[in-house]
PDB file of C-alpha atoms in Angstrom:
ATOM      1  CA  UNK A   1     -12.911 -22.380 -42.148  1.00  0.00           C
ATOM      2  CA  UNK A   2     -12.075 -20.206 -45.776  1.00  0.00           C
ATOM      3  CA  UNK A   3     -14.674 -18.076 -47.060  1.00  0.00           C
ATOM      4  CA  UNK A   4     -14.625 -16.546 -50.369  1.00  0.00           C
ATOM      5  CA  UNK A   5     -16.930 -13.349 -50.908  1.00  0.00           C
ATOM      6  CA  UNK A   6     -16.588 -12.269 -55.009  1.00  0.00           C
ATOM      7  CA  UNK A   7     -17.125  -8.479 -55.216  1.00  0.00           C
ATOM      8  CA  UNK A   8     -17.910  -6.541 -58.241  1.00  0.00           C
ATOM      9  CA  UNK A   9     -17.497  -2.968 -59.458  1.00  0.00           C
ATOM     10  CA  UNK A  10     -20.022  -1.165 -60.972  1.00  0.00           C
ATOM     11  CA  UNK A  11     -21.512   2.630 -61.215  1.00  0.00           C
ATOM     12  CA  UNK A  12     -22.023   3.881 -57.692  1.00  0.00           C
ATOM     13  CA  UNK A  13     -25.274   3.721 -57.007  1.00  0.00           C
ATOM     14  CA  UNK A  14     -26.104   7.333 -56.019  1.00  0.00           C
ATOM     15  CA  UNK A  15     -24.908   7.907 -59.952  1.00  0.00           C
ATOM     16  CA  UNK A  16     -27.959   8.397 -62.523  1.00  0.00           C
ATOM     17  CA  UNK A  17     -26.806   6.265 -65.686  1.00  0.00           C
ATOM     18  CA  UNK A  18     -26.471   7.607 -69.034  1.00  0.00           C
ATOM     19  CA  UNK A  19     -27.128   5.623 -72.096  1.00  0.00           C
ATOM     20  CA  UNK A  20     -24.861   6.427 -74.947  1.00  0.00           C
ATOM     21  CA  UNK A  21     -25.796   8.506 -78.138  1.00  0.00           C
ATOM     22  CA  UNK A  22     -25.185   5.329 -80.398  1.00  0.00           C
ATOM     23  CA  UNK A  23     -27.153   3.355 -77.636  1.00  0.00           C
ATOM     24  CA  UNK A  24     -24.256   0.177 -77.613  1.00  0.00           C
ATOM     25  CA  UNK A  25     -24.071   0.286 -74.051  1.00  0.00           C
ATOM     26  CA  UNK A  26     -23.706   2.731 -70.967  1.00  0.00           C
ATOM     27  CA  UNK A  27     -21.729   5.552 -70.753  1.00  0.00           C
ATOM     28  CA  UNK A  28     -18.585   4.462 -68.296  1.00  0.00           C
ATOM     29  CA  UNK A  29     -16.514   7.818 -68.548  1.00  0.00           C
ATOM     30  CA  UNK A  30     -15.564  10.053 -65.749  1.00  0.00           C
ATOM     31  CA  UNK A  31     -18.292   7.892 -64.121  1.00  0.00           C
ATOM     32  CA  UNK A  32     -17.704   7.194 -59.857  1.00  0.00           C
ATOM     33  CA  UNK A  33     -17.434   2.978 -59.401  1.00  0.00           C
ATOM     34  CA  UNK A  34     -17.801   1.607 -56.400  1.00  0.00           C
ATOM     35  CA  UNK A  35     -18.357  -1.956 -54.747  1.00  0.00           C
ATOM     36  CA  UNK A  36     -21.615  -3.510 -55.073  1.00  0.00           C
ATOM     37  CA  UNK A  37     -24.067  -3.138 -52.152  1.00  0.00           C
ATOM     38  CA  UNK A  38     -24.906  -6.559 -52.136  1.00  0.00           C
ATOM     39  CA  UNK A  39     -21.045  -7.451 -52.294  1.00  0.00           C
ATOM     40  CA  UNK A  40     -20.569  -4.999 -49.252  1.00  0.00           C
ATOM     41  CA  UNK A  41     -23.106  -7.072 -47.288  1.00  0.00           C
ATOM     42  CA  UNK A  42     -21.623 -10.073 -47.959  1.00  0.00           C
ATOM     43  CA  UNK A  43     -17.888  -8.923 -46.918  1.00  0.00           C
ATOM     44  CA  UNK A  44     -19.164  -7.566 -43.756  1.00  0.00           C
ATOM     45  CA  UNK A  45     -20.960 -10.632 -43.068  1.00  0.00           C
ATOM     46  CA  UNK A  46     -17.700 -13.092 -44.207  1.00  0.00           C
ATOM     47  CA  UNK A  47     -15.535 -10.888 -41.897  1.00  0.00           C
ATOM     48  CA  UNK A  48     -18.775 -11.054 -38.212  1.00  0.00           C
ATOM     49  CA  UNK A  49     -18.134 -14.720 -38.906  1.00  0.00           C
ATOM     50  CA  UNK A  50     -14.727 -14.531 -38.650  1.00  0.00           C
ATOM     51  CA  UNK A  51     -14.442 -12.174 -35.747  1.00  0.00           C
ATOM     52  CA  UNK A  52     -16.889 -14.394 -34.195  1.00  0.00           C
ATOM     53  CA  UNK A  53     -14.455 -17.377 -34.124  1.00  0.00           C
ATOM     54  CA  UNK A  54     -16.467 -19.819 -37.036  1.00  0.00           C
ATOM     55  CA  UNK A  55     -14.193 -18.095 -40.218  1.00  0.00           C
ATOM     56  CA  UNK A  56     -10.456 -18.394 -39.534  1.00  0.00           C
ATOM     57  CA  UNK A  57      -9.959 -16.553 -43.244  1.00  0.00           C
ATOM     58  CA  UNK A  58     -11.713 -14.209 -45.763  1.00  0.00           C
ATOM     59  CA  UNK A  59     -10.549 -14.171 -48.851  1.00  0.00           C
ATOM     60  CA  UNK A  60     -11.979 -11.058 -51.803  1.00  0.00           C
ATOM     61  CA  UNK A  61     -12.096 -12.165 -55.477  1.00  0.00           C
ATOM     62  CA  UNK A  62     -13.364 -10.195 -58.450  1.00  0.00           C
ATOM     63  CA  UNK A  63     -13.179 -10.370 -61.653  1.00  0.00           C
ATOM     64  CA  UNK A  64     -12.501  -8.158 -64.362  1.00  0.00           C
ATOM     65  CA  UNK A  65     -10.349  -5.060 -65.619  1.00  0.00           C
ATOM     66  CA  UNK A  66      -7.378  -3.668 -63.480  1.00  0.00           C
ATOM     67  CA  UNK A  67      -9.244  -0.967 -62.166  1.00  0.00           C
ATOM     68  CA  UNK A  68     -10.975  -3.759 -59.810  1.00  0.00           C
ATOM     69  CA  UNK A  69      -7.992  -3.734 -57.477  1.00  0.00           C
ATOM     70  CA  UNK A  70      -9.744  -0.659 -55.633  1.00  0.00           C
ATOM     71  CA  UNK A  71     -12.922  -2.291 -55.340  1.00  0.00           C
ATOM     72  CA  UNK A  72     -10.266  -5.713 -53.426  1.00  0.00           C
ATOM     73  CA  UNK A  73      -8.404  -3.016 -51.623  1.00  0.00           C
ATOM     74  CA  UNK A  74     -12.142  -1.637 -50.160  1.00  0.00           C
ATOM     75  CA  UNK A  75     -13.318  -5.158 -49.181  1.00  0.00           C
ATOM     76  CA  UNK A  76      -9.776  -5.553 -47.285  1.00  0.00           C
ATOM     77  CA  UNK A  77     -10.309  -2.457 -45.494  1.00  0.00           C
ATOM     78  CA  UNK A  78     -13.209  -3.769 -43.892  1.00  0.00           C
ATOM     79  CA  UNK A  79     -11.704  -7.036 -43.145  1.00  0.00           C
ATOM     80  CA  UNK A  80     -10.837  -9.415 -45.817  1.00  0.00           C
ATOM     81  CA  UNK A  81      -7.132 -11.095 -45.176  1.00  0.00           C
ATOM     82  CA  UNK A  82      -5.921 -10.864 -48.926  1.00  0.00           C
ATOM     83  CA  UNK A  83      -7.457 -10.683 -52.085  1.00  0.00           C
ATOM     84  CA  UNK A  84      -7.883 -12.488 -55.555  1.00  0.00           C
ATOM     85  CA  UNK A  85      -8.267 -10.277 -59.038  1.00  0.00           C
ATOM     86  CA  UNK A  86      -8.836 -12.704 -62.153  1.00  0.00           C
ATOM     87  CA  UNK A  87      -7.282  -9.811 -64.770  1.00  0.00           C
ATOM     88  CA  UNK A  88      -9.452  -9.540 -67.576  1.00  0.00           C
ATOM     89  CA  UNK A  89     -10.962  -6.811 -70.245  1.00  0.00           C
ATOM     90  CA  UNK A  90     -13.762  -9.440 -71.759  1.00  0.00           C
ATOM     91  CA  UNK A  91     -16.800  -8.278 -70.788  1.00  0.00           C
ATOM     92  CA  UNK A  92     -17.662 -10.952 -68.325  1.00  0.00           C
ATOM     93  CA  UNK A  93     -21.154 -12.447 -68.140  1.00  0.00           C
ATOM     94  CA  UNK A  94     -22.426 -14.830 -64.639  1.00  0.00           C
ATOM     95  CA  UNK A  95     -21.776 -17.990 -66.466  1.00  0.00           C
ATOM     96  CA  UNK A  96     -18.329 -16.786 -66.851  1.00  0.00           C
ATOM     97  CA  UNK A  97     -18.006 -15.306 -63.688  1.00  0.00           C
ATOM     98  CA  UNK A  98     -18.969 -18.730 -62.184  1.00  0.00           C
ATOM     99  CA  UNK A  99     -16.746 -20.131 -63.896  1.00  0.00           C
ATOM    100  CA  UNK A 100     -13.900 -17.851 -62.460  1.00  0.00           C
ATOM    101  CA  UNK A 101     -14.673 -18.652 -59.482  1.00  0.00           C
ATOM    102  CA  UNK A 102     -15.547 -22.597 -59.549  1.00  0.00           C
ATOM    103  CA  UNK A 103     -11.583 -22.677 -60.749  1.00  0.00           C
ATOM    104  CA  UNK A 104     -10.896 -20.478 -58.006  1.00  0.00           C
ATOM    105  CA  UNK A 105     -12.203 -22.818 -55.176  1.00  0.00           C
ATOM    106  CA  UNK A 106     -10.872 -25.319 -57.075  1.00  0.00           C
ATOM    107  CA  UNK A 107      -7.499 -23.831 -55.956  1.00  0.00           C
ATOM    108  CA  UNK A 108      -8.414 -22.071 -52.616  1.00  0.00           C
ATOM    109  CA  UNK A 109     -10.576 -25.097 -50.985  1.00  0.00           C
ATOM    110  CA  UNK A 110     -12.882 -22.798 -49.162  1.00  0.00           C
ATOM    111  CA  UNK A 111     -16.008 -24.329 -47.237  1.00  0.00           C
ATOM    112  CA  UNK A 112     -18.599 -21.477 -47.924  1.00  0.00           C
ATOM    113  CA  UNK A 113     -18.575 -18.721 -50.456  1.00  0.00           C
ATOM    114  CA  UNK A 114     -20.975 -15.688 -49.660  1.00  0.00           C
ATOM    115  CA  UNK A 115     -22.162 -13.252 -52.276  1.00  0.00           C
ATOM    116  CA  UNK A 116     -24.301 -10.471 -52.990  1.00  0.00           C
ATOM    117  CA  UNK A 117     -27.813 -11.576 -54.673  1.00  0.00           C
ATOM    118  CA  UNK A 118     -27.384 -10.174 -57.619  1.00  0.00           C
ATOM    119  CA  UNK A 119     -25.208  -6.746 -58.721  1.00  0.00           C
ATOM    120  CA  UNK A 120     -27.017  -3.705 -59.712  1.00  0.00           C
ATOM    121  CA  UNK A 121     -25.689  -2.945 -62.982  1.00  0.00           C
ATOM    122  CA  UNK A 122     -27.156  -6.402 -64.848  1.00  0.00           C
ATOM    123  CA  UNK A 123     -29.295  -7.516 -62.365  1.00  0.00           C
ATOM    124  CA  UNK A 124     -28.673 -10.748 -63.056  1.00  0.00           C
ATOM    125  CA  UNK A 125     -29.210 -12.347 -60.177  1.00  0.00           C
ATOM    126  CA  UNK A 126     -28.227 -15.859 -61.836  1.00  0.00           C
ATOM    127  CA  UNK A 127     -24.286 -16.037 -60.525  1.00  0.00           C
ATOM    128  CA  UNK A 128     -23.942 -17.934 -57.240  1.00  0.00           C
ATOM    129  CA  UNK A 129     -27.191 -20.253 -58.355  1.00  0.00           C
ATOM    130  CA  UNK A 130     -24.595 -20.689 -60.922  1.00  0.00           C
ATOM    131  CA  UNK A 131     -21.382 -21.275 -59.213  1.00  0.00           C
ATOM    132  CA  UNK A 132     -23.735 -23.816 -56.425  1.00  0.00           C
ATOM    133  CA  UNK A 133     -24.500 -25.792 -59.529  1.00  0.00           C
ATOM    134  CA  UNK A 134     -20.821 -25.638 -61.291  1.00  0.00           C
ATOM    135  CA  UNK A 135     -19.432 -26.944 -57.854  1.00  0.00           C
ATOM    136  CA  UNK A 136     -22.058 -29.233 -56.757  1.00  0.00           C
ATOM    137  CA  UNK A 137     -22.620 -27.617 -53.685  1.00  0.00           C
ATOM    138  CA  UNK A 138     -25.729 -26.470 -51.375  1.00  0.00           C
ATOM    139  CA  UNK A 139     -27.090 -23.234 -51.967  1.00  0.00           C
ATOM    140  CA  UNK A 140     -29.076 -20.302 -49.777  1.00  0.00           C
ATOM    141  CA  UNK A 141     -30.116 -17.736 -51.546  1.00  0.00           C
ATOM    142  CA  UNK A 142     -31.382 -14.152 -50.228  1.00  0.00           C
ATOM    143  CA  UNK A 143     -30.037 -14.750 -47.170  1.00  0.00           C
ATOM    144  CA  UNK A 144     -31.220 -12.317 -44.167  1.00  0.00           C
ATOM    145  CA  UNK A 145     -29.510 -14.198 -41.421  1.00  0.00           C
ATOM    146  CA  UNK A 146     -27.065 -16.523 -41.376  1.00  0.00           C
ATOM    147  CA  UNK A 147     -25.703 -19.100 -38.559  1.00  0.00           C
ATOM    148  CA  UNK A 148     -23.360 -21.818 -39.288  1.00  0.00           C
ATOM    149  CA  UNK A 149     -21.880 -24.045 -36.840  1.00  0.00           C
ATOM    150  CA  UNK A 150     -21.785 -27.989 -36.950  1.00  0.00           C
ATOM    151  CA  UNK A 151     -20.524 -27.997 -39.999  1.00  0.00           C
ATOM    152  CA  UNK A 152     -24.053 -26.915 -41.292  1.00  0.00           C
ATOM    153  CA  UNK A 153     -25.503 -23.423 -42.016  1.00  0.00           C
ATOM    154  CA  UNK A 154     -29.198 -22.388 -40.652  1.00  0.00           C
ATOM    155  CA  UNK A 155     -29.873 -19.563 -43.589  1.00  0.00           C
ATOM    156  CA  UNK A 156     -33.271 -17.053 -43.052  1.00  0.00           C
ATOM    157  CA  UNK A 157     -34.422 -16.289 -46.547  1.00  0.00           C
ATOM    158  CA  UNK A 158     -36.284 -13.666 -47.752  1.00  0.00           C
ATOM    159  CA  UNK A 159     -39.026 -14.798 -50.236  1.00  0.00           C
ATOM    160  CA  UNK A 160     -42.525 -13.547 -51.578  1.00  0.00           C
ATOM    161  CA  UNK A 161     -44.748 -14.763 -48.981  1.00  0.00           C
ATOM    162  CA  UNK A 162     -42.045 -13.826 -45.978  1.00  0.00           C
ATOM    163  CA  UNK A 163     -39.228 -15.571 -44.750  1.00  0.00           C
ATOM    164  CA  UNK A 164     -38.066 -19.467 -44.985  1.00  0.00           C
ATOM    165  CA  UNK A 165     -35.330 -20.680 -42.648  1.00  0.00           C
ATOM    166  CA  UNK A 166     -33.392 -23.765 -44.339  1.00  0.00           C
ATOM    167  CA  UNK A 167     -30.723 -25.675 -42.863  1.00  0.00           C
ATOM    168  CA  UNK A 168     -27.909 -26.594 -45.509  1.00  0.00           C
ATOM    169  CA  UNK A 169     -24.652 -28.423 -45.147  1.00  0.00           C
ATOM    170  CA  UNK A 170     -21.025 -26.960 -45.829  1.00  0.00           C
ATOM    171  CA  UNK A 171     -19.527 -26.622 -48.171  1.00  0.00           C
ATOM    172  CA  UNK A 172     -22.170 -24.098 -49.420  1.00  0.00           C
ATOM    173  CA  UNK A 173     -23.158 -20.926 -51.471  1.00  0.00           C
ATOM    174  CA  UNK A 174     -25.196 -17.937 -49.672  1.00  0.00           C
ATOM    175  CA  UNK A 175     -26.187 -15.213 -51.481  1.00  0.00           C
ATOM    176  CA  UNK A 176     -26.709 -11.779 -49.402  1.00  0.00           C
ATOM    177  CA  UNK A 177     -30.258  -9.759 -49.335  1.00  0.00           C
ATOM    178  CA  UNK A 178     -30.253  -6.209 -48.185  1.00  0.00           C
ATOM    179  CA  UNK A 179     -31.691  -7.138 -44.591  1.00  0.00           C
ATOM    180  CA  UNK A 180     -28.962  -9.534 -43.532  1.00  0.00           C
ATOM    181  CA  UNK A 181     -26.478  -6.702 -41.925  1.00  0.00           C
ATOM    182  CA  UNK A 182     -25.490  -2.966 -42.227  1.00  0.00           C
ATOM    183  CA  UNK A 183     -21.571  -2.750 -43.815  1.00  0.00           C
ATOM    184  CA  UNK A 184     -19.326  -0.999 -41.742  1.00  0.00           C
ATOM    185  CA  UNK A 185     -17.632   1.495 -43.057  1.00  0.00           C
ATOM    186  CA  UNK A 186     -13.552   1.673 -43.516  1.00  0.00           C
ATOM    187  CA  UNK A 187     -11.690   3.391 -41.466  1.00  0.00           C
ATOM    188  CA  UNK A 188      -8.478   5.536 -42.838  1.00  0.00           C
ATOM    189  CA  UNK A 189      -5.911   3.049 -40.574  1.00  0.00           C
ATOM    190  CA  UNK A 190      -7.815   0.031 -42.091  1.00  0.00           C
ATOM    191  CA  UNK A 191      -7.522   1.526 -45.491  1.00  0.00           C
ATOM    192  CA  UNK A 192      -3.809   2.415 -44.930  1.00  0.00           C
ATOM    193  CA  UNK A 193      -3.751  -1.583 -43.726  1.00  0.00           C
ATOM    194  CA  UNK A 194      -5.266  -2.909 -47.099  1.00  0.00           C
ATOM    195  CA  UNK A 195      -2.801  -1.386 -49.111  1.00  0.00           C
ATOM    196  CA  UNK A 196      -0.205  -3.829 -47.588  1.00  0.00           C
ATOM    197  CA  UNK A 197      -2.364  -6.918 -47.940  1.00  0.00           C
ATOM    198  CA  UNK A 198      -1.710  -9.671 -50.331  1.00  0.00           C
ATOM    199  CA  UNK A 199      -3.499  -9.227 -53.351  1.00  0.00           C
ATOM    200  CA  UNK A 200      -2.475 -12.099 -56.322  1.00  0.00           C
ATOM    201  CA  UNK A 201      -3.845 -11.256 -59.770  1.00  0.00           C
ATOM    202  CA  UNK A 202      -4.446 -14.553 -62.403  1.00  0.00           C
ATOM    203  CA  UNK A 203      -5.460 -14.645 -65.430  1.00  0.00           C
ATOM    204  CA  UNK A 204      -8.739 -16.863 -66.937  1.00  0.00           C
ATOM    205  CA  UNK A 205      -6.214 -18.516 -69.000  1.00  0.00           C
ATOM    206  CA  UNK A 206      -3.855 -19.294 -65.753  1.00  0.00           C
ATOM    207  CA  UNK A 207      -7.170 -21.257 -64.413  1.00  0.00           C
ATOM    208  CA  UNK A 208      -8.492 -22.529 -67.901  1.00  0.00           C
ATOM    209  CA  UNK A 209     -11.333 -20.605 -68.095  1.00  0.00           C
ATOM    210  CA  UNK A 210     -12.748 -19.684 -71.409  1.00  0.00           C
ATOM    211  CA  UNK A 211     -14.732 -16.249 -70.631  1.00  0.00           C
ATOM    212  CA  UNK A 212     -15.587 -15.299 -74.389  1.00  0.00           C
ATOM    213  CA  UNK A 213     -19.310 -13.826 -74.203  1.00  0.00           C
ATOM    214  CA  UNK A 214     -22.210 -15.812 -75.431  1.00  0.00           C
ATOM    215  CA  UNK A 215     -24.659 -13.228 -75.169  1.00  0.00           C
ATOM    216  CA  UNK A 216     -24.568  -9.803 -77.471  1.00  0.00           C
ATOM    217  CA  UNK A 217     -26.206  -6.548 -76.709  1.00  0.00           C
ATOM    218  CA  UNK A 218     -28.297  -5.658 -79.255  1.00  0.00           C
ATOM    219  CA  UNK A 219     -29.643  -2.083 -77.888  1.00  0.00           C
ATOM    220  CA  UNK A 220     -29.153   0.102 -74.780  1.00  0.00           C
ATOM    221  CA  UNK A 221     -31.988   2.517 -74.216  1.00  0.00           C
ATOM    222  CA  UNK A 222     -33.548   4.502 -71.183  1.00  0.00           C
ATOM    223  CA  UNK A 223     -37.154   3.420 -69.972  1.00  0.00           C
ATOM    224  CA  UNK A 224     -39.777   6.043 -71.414  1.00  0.00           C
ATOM    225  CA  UNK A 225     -40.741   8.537 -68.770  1.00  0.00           C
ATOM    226  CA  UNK A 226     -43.816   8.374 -67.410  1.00  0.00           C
ATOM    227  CA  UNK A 227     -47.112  11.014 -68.501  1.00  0.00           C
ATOM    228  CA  UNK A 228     -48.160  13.368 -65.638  1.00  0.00           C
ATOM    229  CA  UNK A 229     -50.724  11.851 -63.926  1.00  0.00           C
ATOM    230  CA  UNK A 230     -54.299  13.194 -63.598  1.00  0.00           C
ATOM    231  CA  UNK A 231     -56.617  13.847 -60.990  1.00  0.00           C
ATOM    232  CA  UNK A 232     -60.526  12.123 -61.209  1.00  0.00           C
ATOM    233  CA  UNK A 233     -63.348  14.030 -59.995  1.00  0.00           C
ATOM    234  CA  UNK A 234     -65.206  10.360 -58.445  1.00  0.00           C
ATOM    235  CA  UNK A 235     -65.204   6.804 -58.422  1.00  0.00           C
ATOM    236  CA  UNK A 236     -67.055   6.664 -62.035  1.00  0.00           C
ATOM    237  CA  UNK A 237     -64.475   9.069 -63.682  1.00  0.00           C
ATOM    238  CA  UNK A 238     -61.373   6.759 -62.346  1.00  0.00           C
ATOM    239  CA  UNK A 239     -63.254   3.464 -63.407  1.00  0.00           C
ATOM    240  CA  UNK A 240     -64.085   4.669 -66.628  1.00  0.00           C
ATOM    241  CA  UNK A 241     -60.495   6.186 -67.393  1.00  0.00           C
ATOM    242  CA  UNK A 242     -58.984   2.737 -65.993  1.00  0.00           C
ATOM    243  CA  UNK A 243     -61.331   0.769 -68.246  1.00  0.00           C
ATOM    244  CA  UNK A 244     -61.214   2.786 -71.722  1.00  0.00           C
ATOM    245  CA  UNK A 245     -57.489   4.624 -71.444  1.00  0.00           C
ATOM    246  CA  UNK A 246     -55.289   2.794 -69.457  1.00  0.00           C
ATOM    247  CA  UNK A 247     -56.660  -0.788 -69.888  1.00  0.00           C
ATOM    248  CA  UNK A 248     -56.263  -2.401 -67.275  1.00  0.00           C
ATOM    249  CA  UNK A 249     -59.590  -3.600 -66.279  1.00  0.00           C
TER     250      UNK A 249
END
């Protein structure tokens, strides 16, 4: 059994964003990237399965500018057996990104593709519901622990009022919560490894993808801060405040 895990690179996320002055967008320079958290989960869960005997092959894919070869090379340290890169400088939005990769299983012929939730920088969260519905497969989202075996997958979800354990058929989508394992980390001989894994970089135009944006950015701007808070001398004093200043009741 293939599984594909896409991984994305965005701003590391012990980095505080900065907006830029002309507020088009965020401020990428000198900036530490990383993998996505959600992406690491989902590697490290690809590569238990296959150490466990049900995954004879993981396979990395991203997509985006060249730069995304570190983030492949990081997800092959921990395990992955080669890597995809679709090469591209569009800014790529999840429609586009599904559609990346529904021509990439097109080609590969996995049986399950496993991916973060959603990735911190748009949190989007709309991508593998996406790339379920582009390739007409099952789908298990927020995933907190996942069997597969009979050519079906038994997928714990995290949702509002708990967890919900569903039983979907292969070939399927899961997308990772936070709960569902803790990534290793990579050790310097795996990382010396990676760098002689196979890593094949494609074009969208090499898998007939048309990536052009359809959404525009209109304004980047930080959240307000918050006013100091205040202390209340009783229970009439808050209920009053909450009533008449802050509105709420």
């Amino acid at each position: 059994m293939k599984i594909l895990v896409p991984v994305k690179r965005v701003v590391d996320y012990n980095v505080k964003v900065r907006v830029k002055s002309d507020g088009t967008g965020v401020d990428l320079a000198n900036v530490k990237m990383s993998m996505n958290p959600f992406d690491e989960i989902a590697i490290e869960e690809a590569v238990r399965l296959r150490e466990a005997g049900v995954a004879t092959e993981v396979v990395a894919v991203s997509c985006g500018v060249t730069a995304c070869q570190e983030t492949l090379r990081t997800a092959m340290a921990i395990g992955a057996d080669r890597s995809i890169l679709v090469e591209t400088d569009v800014e790529l939005q999840p429609l586009a990104v599904a559609k990346l990769l529904k021509a990439v299983a097109d080609k590969e012929a996995p049986q399950v593709f496993i991916l973060g939730k959603q990735a911190i920088d748009d949190d989007a969260n709309q991508t593998g519901q996406m790339l379920a519905a582009l390739l007409g497969w099952s789908q298990a989202t927020f995933a907190s622990k996942v069997v597969i075996a009979d050519g079906k997958a038994t997928v714990t979800r995290e949702i509002d009022g708990g967890l919900e354990t569903i039983e979907v058929s292969l070939p399927t989508v899961i997308t990772t919560d936070l709960r569902l394992n803790e990534p290793r980390y990579a050790t310097l001989p795996n990382i010396m490894k990676a760098k002689k894994k196979p890593m094949d970089i494609l074009k969208p135009a090499d898998l007939g993808v048309d990536v052009t944006p359809r959404l525009t950015t209109v304004k980047v701007s930080e959240p307000p801060k918050r006013s100091a808070g205040v202390k209340v001398a009783d229970v009439a004093t808050l209920v009053e405040k909450l009533k008449n200043e802050a509105k709420v009741i």
